[in-house]
């Protein structure tokens, strides 16, 4: 185990499976619609244009760090940015999400995809600018996992059960493998570009993998997430919403990709208490989570007790990064997020 320099950011200490003096906290989707300064800076600018404007992406990345004093920034971008930058005409429609006019569903559709070689110069520039503005606060890069990207490519937009995607996985394995290889290379390039530009850690979002059985995940998804993460060279958080049945699978991808046991943390949504999650993980893997986003609108004493409970249960794991169980809802009160950060920093190591 490497020794801990006194000035190592708490996030990185926790991701190594140790207990920093202060438990680190950040929030998925902390940069975004919940902040008035975000809405002002984004006014009249389309989402993908904002992602590809390095100065604006860096500013949006810094906003929640300034406001809340969180222990990590997460780069402002979107999981479909590298897909678009590889040349696939994908758009982000306000209030809907990523949409493709021509979904990718057949062997010919997959063969017609452009080379998995996205132009990420604007992303790299945005990351460098953000890192320069952050001082000692670490920047998390991120990407969508190949399965979650495949859900958008195959369905053509958001969907509930991802039925077509799951049918393709079983009905046409060779087309599935070609699609997942493409998605792994595109999203892997996105991760590597952020790390090369200064991201200290990354998070792989498999947002929709919770619809899969563990057996399907292992056979048809895990190899491609491993390929996306392989050799990324920094600790990673691996997260699936509704992923309680997949925790050991998510961990194994991390360990296989990094080649050792100190590869990072598994992200836990609000459904599985952290002590139970840690038990499922065998007690050797750091965890990230898992304040229920619904609690953000509850009276402060109720929310504060929930946060203390999350901290207490998180002590069962070797390292704990406090986060929500999923992203910040657009309706969240930013002052409540700031109050959570203060509470975690006060109580993080005492509960
Ligand atoms: O605050 C905001 O949501 C505004 C900016 C915005 C993002 N994505 C930021 C983002 C917008 C408008 C989008 C579009 C989009 N892309 C949506 C939302 C559609 C809507 O209007 O409600 C969705 C669902 C996507 C696809 C997507 N992007 C997924 C599945 C993920 C993984 C995280 C998750 O929520 O499961 C993303 C990542 C993402 N979107 C990030 C940001 C800043 C990076 C991760 C993070 O900040 O934690």
Tab-separated table of C-alpha atoms and ligand atoms in Angstrom:
chain	number	residue	atom	x	y	z
A	1	UNK	CA	0.000	0.000	0.000
A	2	UNK	CA	1.586	3.371	-0.967
A	3	UNK	CA	2.105	5.843	1.852
A	4	UNK	CA	-0.294	8.768	2.057
A	5	UNK	CA	1.252	12.194	1.478
A	6	UNK	CA	-0.185	14.650	4.022
A	7	UNK	CA	-1.644	16.805	1.265
A	8	UNK	CA	-3.292	13.990	-0.713
A	9	UNK	CA	-6.905	14.945	-1.497
A	10	UNK	CA	-9.379	13.086	0.754
A	11	UNK	CA	-11.166	11.725	-2.332
A	12	UNK	CA	-8.072	9.824	-3.453
A	13	UNK	CA	-7.313	8.499	0.029
A	14	UNK	CA	-10.867	7.137	0.312
A	15	UNK	CA	-10.719	5.615	-3.184
A	16	UNK	CA	-7.563	3.767	-2.099
A	17	UNK	CA	-9.534	2.201	0.727
A	18	UNK	CA	-8.210	4.307	3.571
A	19	UNK	CA	-9.813	6.777	5.981
A	20	UNK	CA	-8.773	10.394	5.399
A	21	UNK	CA	-9.079	12.871	8.294
A	22	UNK	CA	-12.288	14.183	6.728
A	23	UNK	CA	-14.783	12.040	4.806
A	24	UNK	CA	-14.952	13.371	1.220
A	25	UNK	CA	-18.262	14.372	-0.352
A	26	UNK	CA	-19.376	15.370	-3.856
A	27	UNK	CA	-22.684	15.024	-5.715
A	28	UNK	CA	-23.433	13.373	-9.039
A	29	UNK	CA	-24.826	16.089	-11.352
A	30	UNK	CA	-23.655	18.793	-8.932
A	31	UNK	CA	-22.914	21.003	-11.946
A	32	UNK	CA	-26.256	21.722	-13.504
A	33	UNK	CA	-29.829	22.759	-13.323
A	34	UNK	CA	-30.112	23.058	-9.553
A	35	UNK	CA	-27.789	26.110	-9.582
A	36	UNK	CA	-29.026	29.603	-10.563
A	37	UNK	CA	-25.509	30.564	-11.699
A	38	UNK	CA	-25.579	27.512	-14.008
A	39	UNK	CA	-28.919	28.500	-15.531
A	40	UNK	CA	-27.595	32.017	-16.104
A	41	UNK	CA	-24.342	30.862	-17.737
A	42	UNK	CA	-26.163	28.327	-19.968
A	43	UNK	CA	-29.012	30.643	-21.074
A	44	UNK	CA	-29.500	30.364	-24.835
A	45	UNK	CA	-26.656	27.838	-25.293
A	46	UNK	CA	-27.485	24.300	-26.427
A	47	UNK	CA	-26.241	21.531	-24.136
A	48	UNK	CA	-23.735	20.002	-26.581
A	49	UNK	CA	-22.440	23.457	-27.561
A	50	UNK	CA	-21.850	24.158	-23.855
A	51	UNK	CA	-19.965	20.856	-23.487
A	52	UNK	CA	-17.690	21.743	-26.431
A	53	UNK	CA	-16.921	25.292	-25.235
A	54	UNK	CA	-13.816	24.733	-23.064
A	55	UNK	CA	-14.088	27.975	-21.076
A	56	UNK	CA	-17.794	27.477	-20.350
A	57	UNK	CA	-17.422	23.758	-19.495
A	58	UNK	CA	-14.605	24.677	-17.086
A	59	UNK	CA	-16.667	27.464	-15.471
A	60	UNK	CA	-19.689	25.133	-15.011
A	61	UNK	CA	-17.342	22.530	-13.494
A	62	UNK	CA	-16.042	25.059	-10.942
A	63	UNK	CA	-19.407	26.544	-9.910
A	64	UNK	CA	-20.487	23.817	-7.451
A	65	UNK	CA	-16.983	23.634	-5.927
A	66	UNK	CA	-17.054	27.354	-5.150
A	67	UNK	CA	-20.593	27.244	-3.844
A	68	UNK	CA	-20.661	24.008	-1.817
A	69	UNK	CA	-17.001	23.355	-0.934
A	70	UNK	CA	-17.274	19.763	-2.175
A	71	UNK	CA	-14.143	17.573	-2.163
A	72	UNK	CA	-14.211	16.869	-5.911
A	73	UNK	CA	-15.259	18.556	-9.111
A	74	UNK	CA	-16.904	16.453	-11.816
A	75	UNK	CA	-16.195	17.636	-15.326
A	76	UNK	CA	-19.193	19.278	-16.991
A	77	UNK	CA	-19.974	17.287	-20.119
A	78	UNK	CA	-22.286	14.444	-21.132
A	79	UNK	CA	-21.870	10.741	-21.782
A	80	UNK	CA	-22.854	11.184	-25.452
A	81	UNK	CA	-20.211	13.863	-26.201
A	82	UNK	CA	-17.628	11.323	-27.480
A	83	UNK	CA	-20.326	9.595	-29.585
A	84	UNK	CA	-21.124	12.899	-31.272
A	85	UNK	CA	-17.409	13.727	-31.614
A	86	UNK	CA	-16.845	10.387	-33.358
A	87	UNK	CA	-19.329	11.604	-35.978
A	88	UNK	CA	-22.654	10.045	-34.971
A	89	UNK	CA	-25.471	12.597	-35.359
A	90	UNK	CA	-26.851	12.556	-31.823
A	91	UNK	CA	-28.593	15.506	-30.229
A	92	UNK	CA	-29.569	16.385	-26.667
A	93	UNK	CA	-33.167	17.563	-26.604
A	94	UNK	CA	-34.128	19.789	-23.647
A	95	UNK	CA	-36.259	17.909	-21.125
A	96	UNK	CA	-35.849	14.648	-23.080
A	97	UNK	CA	-32.180	13.700	-23.241
A	98	UNK	CA	-29.994	12.198	-25.985
A	99	UNK	CA	-31.853	11.419	-29.239
A	100	UNK	CA	-30.757	9.858	-32.557
A	101	UNK	CA	-32.868	10.191	-35.700
A	102	UNK	CA	-31.428	6.937	-37.018
A	103	UNK	CA	-30.995	4.303	-34.303
A	104	UNK	CA	-28.267	1.633	-34.591
A	105	UNK	CA	-30.038	-1.738	-34.640
A	106	UNK	CA	-28.721	-4.038	-37.343
A	107	UNK	CA	-25.414	-5.514	-38.461
A	108	UNK	CA	-25.363	-2.951	-41.304
A	109	UNK	CA	-26.073	-0.062	-38.913
A	110	UNK	CA	-23.119	-1.081	-36.759
A	111	UNK	CA	-20.865	-1.565	-39.788
A	112	UNK	CA	-21.786	1.972	-40.919
A	113	UNK	CA	-20.631	3.590	-37.646
A	114	UNK	CA	-17.651	5.941	-38.078
A	115	UNK	CA	-14.252	4.945	-36.709
A	116	UNK	CA	-14.278	4.983	-32.882
A	117	UNK	CA	-11.843	7.878	-32.866
A	118	UNK	CA	-13.579	10.954	-31.401
A	119	UNK	CA	-12.144	14.469	-31.708
A	120	UNK	CA	-11.712	15.371	-28.047
A	121	UNK	CA	-9.530	18.477	-28.324
A	122	UNK	CA	-12.257	20.711	-26.835
A	123	UNK	CA	-12.816	18.251	-23.976
A	124	UNK	CA	-9.087	18.140	-23.188
A	125	UNK	CA	-8.900	21.928	-23.243
A	126	UNK	CA	-11.923	22.187	-20.927
A	127	UNK	CA	-10.391	19.715	-18.464
A	128	UNK	CA	-7.035	21.536	-18.464
A	129	UNK	CA	-8.782	24.871	-17.833
A	130	UNK	CA	-10.894	23.390	-15.027
A	131	UNK	CA	-7.898	21.720	-13.352
A	132	UNK	CA	-5.961	24.999	-13.474
A	133	UNK	CA	-8.854	26.764	-11.728
A	134	UNK	CA	-9.395	24.128	-9.049
A	135	UNK	CA	-6.262	24.545	-6.958
A	136	UNK	CA	-5.973	21.449	-4.787
A	137	UNK	CA	-9.477	20.084	-5.395
A	138	UNK	CA	-9.298	16.958	-7.571
A	139	UNK	CA	-11.222	16.712	-10.831
A	140	UNK	CA	-13.185	13.570	-11.619
A	141	UNK	CA	-13.503	12.709	-15.257
A	142	UNK	CA	-16.364	10.448	-16.275
A	143	UNK	CA	-17.903	8.483	-19.108
A	144	UNK	CA	-20.932	6.387	-19.855
A	145	UNK	CA	-20.342	2.639	-19.788
A	146	UNK	CA	-20.723	0.856	-23.141
A	147	UNK	CA	-24.083	-0.682	-22.159
A	148	UNK	CA	-25.635	2.663	-21.203
A	149	UNK	CA	-24.378	4.216	-24.450
A	150	UNK	CA	-25.726	1.218	-26.388
A	151	UNK	CA	-29.145	1.830	-24.825
A	152	UNK	CA	-29.261	5.302	-26.425
A	153	UNK	CA	-27.815	4.087	-29.754
A	154	UNK	CA	-30.217	1.152	-30.107
A	155	UNK	CA	-33.369	2.718	-28.657
A	156	UNK	CA	-32.742	6.049	-30.411
A	157	UNK	CA	-33.545	7.938	-27.203
A	158	UNK	CA	-34.435	7.469	-23.556
A	159	UNK	CA	-36.471	4.357	-22.752
A	160	UNK	CA	-37.744	2.603	-19.685
A	161	UNK	CA	-36.863	-1.061	-20.024
A	162	UNK	CA	-34.344	-0.930	-22.911
A	163	UNK	CA	-36.127	-3.901	-24.471
A	164	UNK	CA	-34.703	-3.569	-27.987
A	165	UNK	CA	-31.198	-3.289	-26.553
A	166	UNK	CA	-31.614	-6.386	-24.419
A	167	UNK	CA	-33.182	-8.304	-27.297
A	168	UNK	CA	-30.254	-7.436	-29.582
A	169	UNK	CA	-27.821	-8.697	-26.915
A	170	UNK	CA	-29.386	-12.159	-27.103
A	171	UNK	CA	-30.747	-12.298	-30.652
A	172	UNK	CA	-27.630	-11.226	-32.549
A	173	UNK	CA	-24.504	-11.701	-30.418
A	174	UNK	CA	-21.995	-10.793	-33.129
A	175	UNK	CA	-23.721	-7.469	-33.894
A	176	UNK	CA	-23.937	-6.856	-30.154
A	177	UNK	CA	-20.221	-7.484	-29.716
A	178	UNK	CA	-19.315	-5.165	-32.582
A	179	UNK	CA	-21.535	-2.422	-31.156
A	180	UNK	CA	-20.148	-2.842	-27.630
A	181	UNK	CA	-16.543	-2.845	-28.921
A	182	UNK	CA	-17.261	0.441	-30.714
A	183	UNK	CA	-18.901	1.978	-27.641
A	184	UNK	CA	-16.045	0.773	-25.380
A	185	UNK	CA	-13.419	2.366	-27.619
A	186	UNK	CA	-15.280	5.666	-27.960
A	187	UNK	CA	-16.006	5.988	-24.259
A	188	UNK	CA	-12.520	4.719	-23.342
A	189	UNK	CA	-11.040	7.492	-25.501
A	190	UNK	CA	-13.207	10.016	-23.610
A	191	UNK	CA	-11.882	8.740	-20.258
A	192	UNK	CA	-8.264	8.710	-21.407
A	193	UNK	CA	-8.507	12.241	-22.841
A	194	UNK	CA	-9.755	13.542	-19.479
A	195	UNK	CA	-7.037	11.702	-17.536
A	196	UNK	CA	-4.311	12.921	-19.908
A	197	UNK	CA	-5.590	16.481	-19.383
A	198	UNK	CA	-5.429	16.208	-15.580
A	199	UNK	CA	-8.423	14.286	-14.166
A	200	UNK	CA	-7.278	12.674	-10.892
A	201	UNK	CA	-9.913	9.914	-10.938
A	202	UNK	CA	-12.850	8.876	-13.120
A	203	UNK	CA	-16.388	7.601	-12.729
A	204	UNK	CA	-17.907	5.102	-15.154
A	205	UNK	CA	-21.682	5.574	-15.237
A	206	UNK	CA	-23.582	2.427	-16.190
A	207	UNK	CA	-26.813	4.250	-15.430
A	208	UNK	CA	-29.140	1.704	-17.028
A	209	UNK	CA	-27.309	-1.562	-16.188
A	210	UNK	CA	-29.736	-2.125	-13.303
A	211	UNK	CA	-32.190	-3.599	-15.832
A	212	UNK	CA	-29.818	-6.556	-16.366
A	213	UNK	CA	-29.515	-9.830	-14.489
A	214	UNK	CA	-26.078	-10.503	-13.013
A	215	UNK	CA	-25.608	-13.355	-15.498
A	216	UNK	CA	-26.375	-11.163	-18.519
A	217	UNK	CA	-24.185	-8.391	-17.125
A	218	UNK	CA	-21.254	-10.796	-16.694
A	219	UNK	CA	-21.587	-12.395	-20.105
A	220	UNK	CA	-22.584	-9.480	-22.350
A	221	UNK	CA	-21.560	-6.229	-20.650
A	222	UNK	CA	-18.663	-6.641	-18.190
A	223	UNK	CA	-15.993	-7.444	-20.839
A	224	UNK	CA	-16.728	-4.188	-22.644
A	225	UNK	CA	-16.714	-2.034	-19.502
A	226	UNK	CA	-13.362	-3.641	-18.663
A	227	UNK	CA	-12.130	-2.681	-22.126
A	228	UNK	CA	-13.282	0.931	-21.628
A	229	UNK	CA	-11.508	1.207	-18.254
A	230	UNK	CA	-8.394	-0.835	-19.047
A	231	UNK	CA	-5.178	1.004	-18.339
A	232	UNK	CA	-6.939	4.273	-17.531
A	233	UNK	CA	-4.299	4.739	-14.849
A	234	UNK	CA	-6.271	6.526	-12.112
A	235	UNK	CA	-8.749	5.210	-9.519
A	236	UNK	CA	-12.311	4.785	-10.746
A	237	UNK	CA	-15.818	4.775	-9.310
A	238	UNK	CA	-18.123	2.285	-11.025
A	239	UNK	CA	-21.820	3.105	-10.644
A	240	UNK	CA	-25.094	1.580	-11.818
A	241	UNK	CA	-28.436	3.000	-10.697
A	242	UNK	CA	-30.579	0.174	-9.288
A	243	UNK	CA	-27.353	-1.844	-9.328
A	244	UNK	CA	-27.812	-3.677	-6.020
A	245	UNK	CA	-27.796	-7.073	-7.766
A	246	UNK	CA	-24.605	-6.192	-9.642
A	247	UNK	CA	-22.280	-4.922	-6.921
A	248	UNK	CA	-19.725	-7.717	-7.105
A	249	UNK	CA	-19.831	-7.581	-10.907
A	250	UNK	CA	-19.140	-3.824	-10.861
A	251	UNK	CA	-16.255	-4.417	-8.439
A	252	UNK	CA	-14.758	-7.194	-10.540
A	253	UNK	CA	-14.694	-4.945	-13.612
A	254	UNK	CA	-12.763	-2.334	-11.625
A	255	UNK	CA	-10.254	-4.824	-10.290
A	256	UNK	CA	-9.726	-6.604	-13.619
A	257	UNK	CA	-9.298	-3.338	-15.493
A	258	UNK	CA	-6.809	-1.889	-13.010
A	259	UNK	CA	-5.017	-5.148	-12.293
A	260	UNK	CA	-5.117	-4.720	-8.517
A	261	UNK	CA	-7.490	-4.548	-5.579
A	262	UNK	CA	-7.082	-0.809	-4.854
A	263	UNK	CA	-8.763	0.157	-8.085
A	264	UNK	CA	-11.438	2.467	-6.696
A	265	UNK	CA	-14.983	2.365	-5.365
A	266	UNK	CA	-18.358	0.923	-6.248
A	267	UNK	CA	-21.155	3.529	-6.384
A	268	UNK	CA	-24.247	2.507	-4.409
A	269	UNK	CA	-27.734	3.882	-5.030
A	270	UNK	CA	-30.163	4.597	-2.205
A	271	UNK	CA	-31.765	1.148	-2.223
A	272	UNK	CA	-28.960	-0.795	-0.537
A	273	UNK	CA	-27.665	0.479	2.849
A	274	UNK	CA	-23.887	0.933	2.744
A	275	UNK	CA	-23.160	-1.660	5.458
A	276	UNK	CA	-25.153	-4.237	3.482
A	277	UNK	CA	-23.436	-3.127	0.235
A	278	UNK	CA	-20.048	-3.531	1.893
A	279	UNK	CA	-21.048	-7.002	3.123
A	280	UNK	CA	-22.028	-7.989	-0.436
A	281	UNK	CA	-18.653	-6.670	-1.625
A	282	UNK	CA	-16.737	-8.775	0.883
A	283	UNK	CA	-15.649	-5.791	3.006
A	284	UNK	CA	-12.583	-4.954	0.921
A	285	UNK	CA	-13.911	-2.390	-1.569
A	286	UNK	CA	-14.469	1.336	-0.955
A	287	UNK	CA	-18.033	2.538	-1.505
A	288	UNK	CA	-19.548	5.777	-2.762
A	289	UNK	CA	-23.036	6.939	-1.845
A	290	UNK	CA	-25.846	6.896	-0.953
A	291	UNK	CA	-28.041	9.754	0.300
A	292	UNK	CA	-31.539	9.300	-1.108
A	293	UNK	CA	-32.166	12.247	-3.491
A	294	UNK	CA	-35.786	12.262	-2.283
A	295	UNK	CA	-34.527	13.246	1.193
A	296	UNK	CA	-33.127	16.550	-0.121
A	297	UNK	CA	-36.623	18.030	0.097
A	298	UNK	CA	-37.366	16.609	3.572
A	299	UNK	CA	-37.181	18.802	6.716
A	300	UNK	CA	-33.541	19.347	7.741
A	301	UNK	CA	-33.660	17.221	10.932
A	302	UNK	CA	-34.956	14.258	8.889
A	303	UNK	CA	-32.333	14.759	6.194
A	304	UNK	CA	-29.525	15.325	8.726
A	305	UNK	CA	-30.373	12.075	10.516
A	306	UNK	CA	-30.378	10.267	7.156
A	307	UNK	CA	-26.930	11.706	6.328
A	308	UNK	CA	-25.603	10.598	9.753
A	309	UNK	CA	-27.010	7.130	9.115
A	310	UNK	CA	-25.246	7.009	5.724
A	311	UNK	CA	-21.975	8.025	7.439
A	312	UNK	CA	-22.383	5.394	10.176
A	313	UNK	CA	-23.129	2.601	7.723
A	314	UNK	CA	-20.314	3.755	5.440
A	315	UNK	CA	-17.840	2.940	8.223
A	316	UNK	CA	-18.345	-0.745	7.376
A	317	UNK	CA	-16.348	-0.202	4.168
A	318	UNK	CA	-12.597	0.423	3.968
A	319	UNK	CA	-13.173	3.801	2.302
A	320	UNK	CA	-16.270	5.959	1.878
A	321	UNK	CA	-16.980	8.822	-0.509
A	322	UNK	CA	-20.290	10.463	0.406
A	323	UNK	CA	-22.599	11.128	-2.537
A	324	UNK	CA	-26.258	10.861	-3.453
A	325	UNK	CA	-27.725	7.556	-4.610
A	326	UNK	CA	-28.185	9.168	-8.048
A	327	UNK	CA	-27.929	12.656	-9.544
A	328	UNK	CA	-28.994	15.959	-7.976
A	329	UNK	CA	-32.611	16.585	-8.998
A	330	UNK	CA	-33.176	19.902	-10.828
A	331	UNK	CA	-35.532	20.966	-8.026
A	332	UNK	CA	-32.906	20.565	-5.272
A	333	UNK	CA	-32.279	23.607	-3.054
A	334	UNK	CA	-28.556	24.419	-3.432
A	335	UNK	CA	-28.393	25.581	0.195
A	336	UNK	CA	-29.398	22.080	1.296
A	337	UNK	CA	-26.486	20.600	-0.667
A	338	UNK	CA	-24.113	23.080	1.001
A	339	UNK	CA	-25.537	22.144	4.420
A	340	UNK	CA	-24.897	18.446	3.711
A	341	UNK	CA	-21.258	19.204	2.864
A	342	UNK	CA	-20.861	21.090	6.172
A	343	UNK	CA	-22.473	18.247	8.117
A	344	UNK	CA	-20.314	15.566	6.480
A	345	UNK	CA	-17.162	17.580	7.108
A	346	UNK	CA	-18.126	18.149	10.763
A	347	UNK	CA	-19.206	14.622	11.540
A	348	UNK	CA	-17.524	12.506	8.917
A	349	UNK	CA	-15.031	10.801	11.185
A	350	UNK	CA	-16.909	11.014	14.479
A	351	UNK	CA	-20.163	9.099	14.018
B	1	LIG	O1	-28.256	19.645	-14.861
B	1	LIG	C1	-28.515	19.177	-15.972
B	1	LIG	O2	-29.017	18.060	-16.124
B	1	LIG	C2	-28.289	20.046	-17.193
B	1	LIG	C3	-27.249	19.636	-18.105
B	1	LIG	C4	-27.463	18.298	-18.754
B	1	LIG	C5	-26.636	17.156	-18.530
B	1	LIG	N1	-27.060	16.151	-19.338
B	1	LIG	C6	-25.507	17.171	-17.615
B	1	LIG	C7	-24.783	15.929	-17.325
B	1	LIG	C8	-28.426	17.935	-19.695
B	1	LIG	C9	-29.553	18.764	-20.234
B	1	LIG	C10	-28.155	16.582	-20.065
B	1	LIG	C11	-28.867	15.799	-21.073
B	1	LIG	C12	-29.003	14.399	-20.706
B	1	LIG	N2	-28.096	13.415	-21.046
B	1	LIG	C13	-29.965	13.853	-19.871
B	1	LIG	C14	-31.029	14.619	-19.152
B	1	LIG	C15	-32.257	14.900	-19.935
B	1	LIG	C16	-33.110	15.843	-19.142
B	1	LIG	O3	-33.311	16.958	-19.618
B	1	LIG	O4	-33.563	15.466	-18.053
B	1	LIG	C17	-29.672	12.488	-19.736
B	1	LIG	C18	-30.426	11.474	-18.945
B	1	LIG	C19	-28.472	12.240	-20.480
B	1	LIG	C20	-27.685	11.000	-20.546
B	1	LIG	C21	-26.749	10.975	-19.402
B	1	LIG	N3	-25.797	11.968	-19.117
B	1	LIG	C22	-26.589	9.951	-18.425
B	1	LIG	C23	-27.413	8.677	-18.364
B	1	LIG	C24	-25.543	10.350	-17.572
B	1	LIG	C25	-24.953	9.577	-16.443
B	1	LIG	C26	-25.416	10.104	-15.134
B	1	LIG	C27	-26.810	9.738	-14.740
B	1	LIG	O5	-27.591	10.666	-14.497
B	1	LIG	O6	-27.124	8.531	-14.649
B	1	LIG	C28	-25.087	11.620	-18.001
B	1	LIG	C29	-23.972	12.356	-17.381
B	1	LIG	C30	-24.087	13.809	-17.200
B	1	LIG	N4	-25.059	14.623	-17.687
B	1	LIG	C31	-23.141	14.619	-16.506
B	1	LIG	C32	-23.582	15.940	-16.585
B	1	LIG	C33	-22.938	17.172	-16.008
B	1	LIG	C34	-21.848	14.124	-15.867
B	1	LIG	C35	-21.933	13.418	-14.606
B	1	LIG	C36	-22.223	14.233	-13.377
B	1	LIG	O7	-22.257	15.463	-13.409
B	1	LIG	O8	-22.399	13.614	-12.315
